[in-house]
Amino acid sequence: MSQATTVAPASPIAGVGRLLRSPLTARIASYLFLLVAWQLLSLYEDRFPPPADVFGFLWIEVTGGSHGGIVRGEFLEHFAATLPRFTLGIAISMVLGIVSGVVIGGSKIAEALLKDTLLMLVALPAIIWAFLTQMWLGLGDTAVVITTFLSAFPFVAVNVVQGIQAVPRDLRRMSGAFHVSSYRRVRHLLLPAVTGYLFAGFRFAVIIGWNAVLLGEWFSSSEGVGYQARYWYDANRYKGFVAWVILFIGFIVLIDRVALVPLQRRAFRWRDTQVKQAQRRVEGIDVAVTGA
Amino acid sequence: MATLRVEHLNKTFPAIERGSDATTAIDDLSFEIGGHVFVSVVGPSGCGKSTLLNIVSGIETATHGSVSVSEDGSPARLGYVFQEPRLLPWRTVMQNMLYVLEGEDVPDRARDYLRMVGLDDAGGKFPAQLSGGMQQRVGIARAFAVEPDLLLMDEPFSHLDAITARSLREQLQGIWTEAKKTVLFVTHDIAEAVQLSNRVLILAPGGRLFADLPIELPYPRKASDTEVAMAQAELLRRFEEMQEETDAARATDVAS
C-alpha cells in the first residue's frame, strides 16, 4: 500500500505560536519579568531605587553628563582604569594555570604534592585575597592585579588538570602504536582534548576575576569600576551604586556573548557536527515513525 | 616484507587485589612469520591474542622471552588496526591520516589509501559524520598508508554489523593482495580467520600455542565458498579438540 504524505500550509496562528515558544521570546520575557519585579519592589521599599532612576543615572554616567552639577559621569575613565588590571590578572592566571595544570595533571607525584593546595585555593573567596593584598601591598594597581590573579588562577589550573587526565587512553595507545612524535601528540591529541576544559577554566577565570577586580578596587584603589561602586555606596546614593553594579554585570554578559561563546563554538565545530548528526538521525526516526 | 620472530614469549599481569593470583596471558609462545602472508591468531576470549599484538607493537612489554620484527635486518615499520577506529574526533579524516604519516608524499599517499577503501570524498569530514563502517575503513586506510612492513589487526570487524563486516572482509582481501603486506590478524571468529588467512595459529587459554595450520585456498575467497566451508569445519574440529583438552586439564587440576 502506498503512503501519501500531506504537508499542511503554514497558518499565521501557527507562526505566532512558534514565535511565542522560541528561546528569544523566553529570554526577553525573563528580562521583562525582572524589570516588573524590580519596579514593584521599589514601590514598597524606599531604599530600592526604581529602574527609571537607575537607568537615568546610568545614562548620565555613560554619556559623561552631570549629576546635579556636582559630579560628572566618569564611565570611560573608570573602565579604562579597570580593564588593564583585569586583563593582566587574567593573562597571568591563564599562563600559570595552564603550566601548573599540565604539571599536576601529567605527574602523579606533582598531583600528590599540589592538588590539595589547589583545591584549598579554589575554596578561598576573592574577598579574602582583597583584604590580604591590601594588607600586604597597600593601595595601588599591584594589589588589584594580584587579587584578580589569585582568585582566577586555581579555576584555570583545576580545569587543565581534569583535561589532561581525561585524554582518552585509547587515542594515547594508538599514537604510541604508530610512533607519533611528541610535538604532534601535544598539538593534535593533548591540546584539542584539553580545549573544552580550558574554555571552562577561562570562562570561570573571567567571571571570578571580574568579581575579584571589583573587590580589589573597592579596598585598594582610588579609581576603577570597583572604586566607583564603593564611592556611591559610601555616599548613600543607592541608585549610583546599583547603576555601577549593572554596568559591572552588563560588561561580563557582553564579554561572554560577544567573545567567549563564538570562540567556544569555533573550537567545538567537530562536536557540534556530532550533535547535528545525532539530531538528524533522531529527526529521521521521527519522520519514519510519523510516516509509518 | 617483514619477519616477525616470537621466542618463548611470556606475559604475566600482576594480581590486582591482595590475595588474588597473577594472571598468565601468554605462556611460552614461539612462532615465526614472514613474507606476503596473512596469519590469523584465533582463540577463546582472554587467551592473550590482543596482548600479543600489543607486545609486538611495543605498547606493552613482555615478562620473559623476545619479540623481534625486522625488515632485511633493519627495524620494521608497523601499522595497527584496532577493534574500534580510534580516530581523533576533533580532526578531519585527512588530518587523522596525516597524524600518523611521515615523509614528503604524505598527502598523496593518504588520498591513495582513502581511495583504496572507497572514501575518496571523505577527507574533509569529521569522524562523527561517517558511519561506523566508514570510520573503520579510515582506520584500515590509515594503517595501510603507513606502508608498514608488518600490519597488525585486532578484531577490526567485531564491532560492525554483519553486512558491513562481510563487505569489508572482501575489500581487505583485495587491498592485501595489492599492497603485498605481512599481516598478523587477531580474531575469535573462525569463519573470518578461514576466509582471510593462509595460516592460522590457535591459542589455548593461558596463551599457549595449540596448533599452527595452513589454509591453502586461492584468493579472493567468499564466506559461501564450499572449500572455505570445509576448511572452517576442519578448523572448528581442531578448536573443539583444544577445548576438550583444556577442560580435561582443568578437571585433573581440580582433582589433584
Coordinates of C-alpha atoms in Angstrom, one line a residue, chain A residues 168-171 173-181 184-185 187-190 192-193 267 269-271 273-274 277 281, chain B residues 54 57 59-60 78-82 84 86-91 96 98-102 126 128-130 142-143 146:
Chain A
P168 CA 41.4 9.2 26.0
R169 CA 43.7 6.2 26.8
D170 CA 42.8 4.5 23.5
L171 CA 44.0 7.5 21.5
R173 CA 47.8 4.0 22.8
M174 CA 47.0 4.5 19.1
S175 CA 49.6 7.3 19.0
G176 CA 52.1 5.0 20.7
A177 CA 51.5 2.2 18.3
F178 CA 52.1 4.5 15.3
H179 CA 55.1 6.1 17.0
V180 CA 53.6 9.6 16.6
S181 CA 56.1 12.4 17.6
R184 CA 52.2 16.0 17.1
R185 CA 50.8 14.4 20.1
R187 CA 49.3 19.6 19.1
H188 CA 46.7 17.2 17.7
L189 CA 45.8 15.0 20.7
L190 CA 46.6 16.8 24.0
P192 CA 42.3 19.6 21.5
A193 CA 41.4 17.1 24.2
A267 CA 36.7 25.4 18.9
R269 CA 32.9 22.6 15.5
W270 CA 33.7 18.9 15.5
R271 CA 31.4 18.3 18.5
T273 CA 28.8 18.3 13.9
Q274 CA 28.3 15.3 16.1
Q277 CA 24.3 14.4 13.1
R281 CA 19.2 10.8 13.0
Chain B
N54 CA 50.3 -5.0 22.0
S57 CA 53.6 -3.1 18.6
I59 CA 52.5 -0.8 23.6
E60 CA 53.2 -3.4 26.3
L78 CA 54.3 -1.3 11.9
G79 CA 50.7 -0.4 11.2
Y80 CA 47.8 -1.2 13.6
V81 CA 44.1 -1.5 13.0
F82 CA 42.2 -1.6 16.3
E84 CA 37.5 0.5 17.3
R86 CA 40.4 5.2 17.3
L87 CA 40.2 8.4 15.2
L88 CA 40.8 11.8 16.7
P89 CA 37.2 13.1 16.8
W90 CA 38.3 16.8 16.6
R91 CA 40.3 16.3 13.4
N96 CA 43.7 11.8 11.0
L98 CA 48.3 12.8 8.3
Y99 CA 48.7 12.5 12.1
V100 CA 50.5 9.1 11.7
L101 CA 52.3 9.7 8.4
E102 CA 55.9 10.9 7.8
F126 CA 34.9 14.7 10.8
A128 CA 31.2 11.8 13.6
Q129 CA 29.9 12.5 10.1
L130 CA 30.7 8.9 9.0
R142 CA 45.5 4.8 8.0
A143 CA 47.3 1.6 8.8
V146 CA 52.0 4.0 6.8

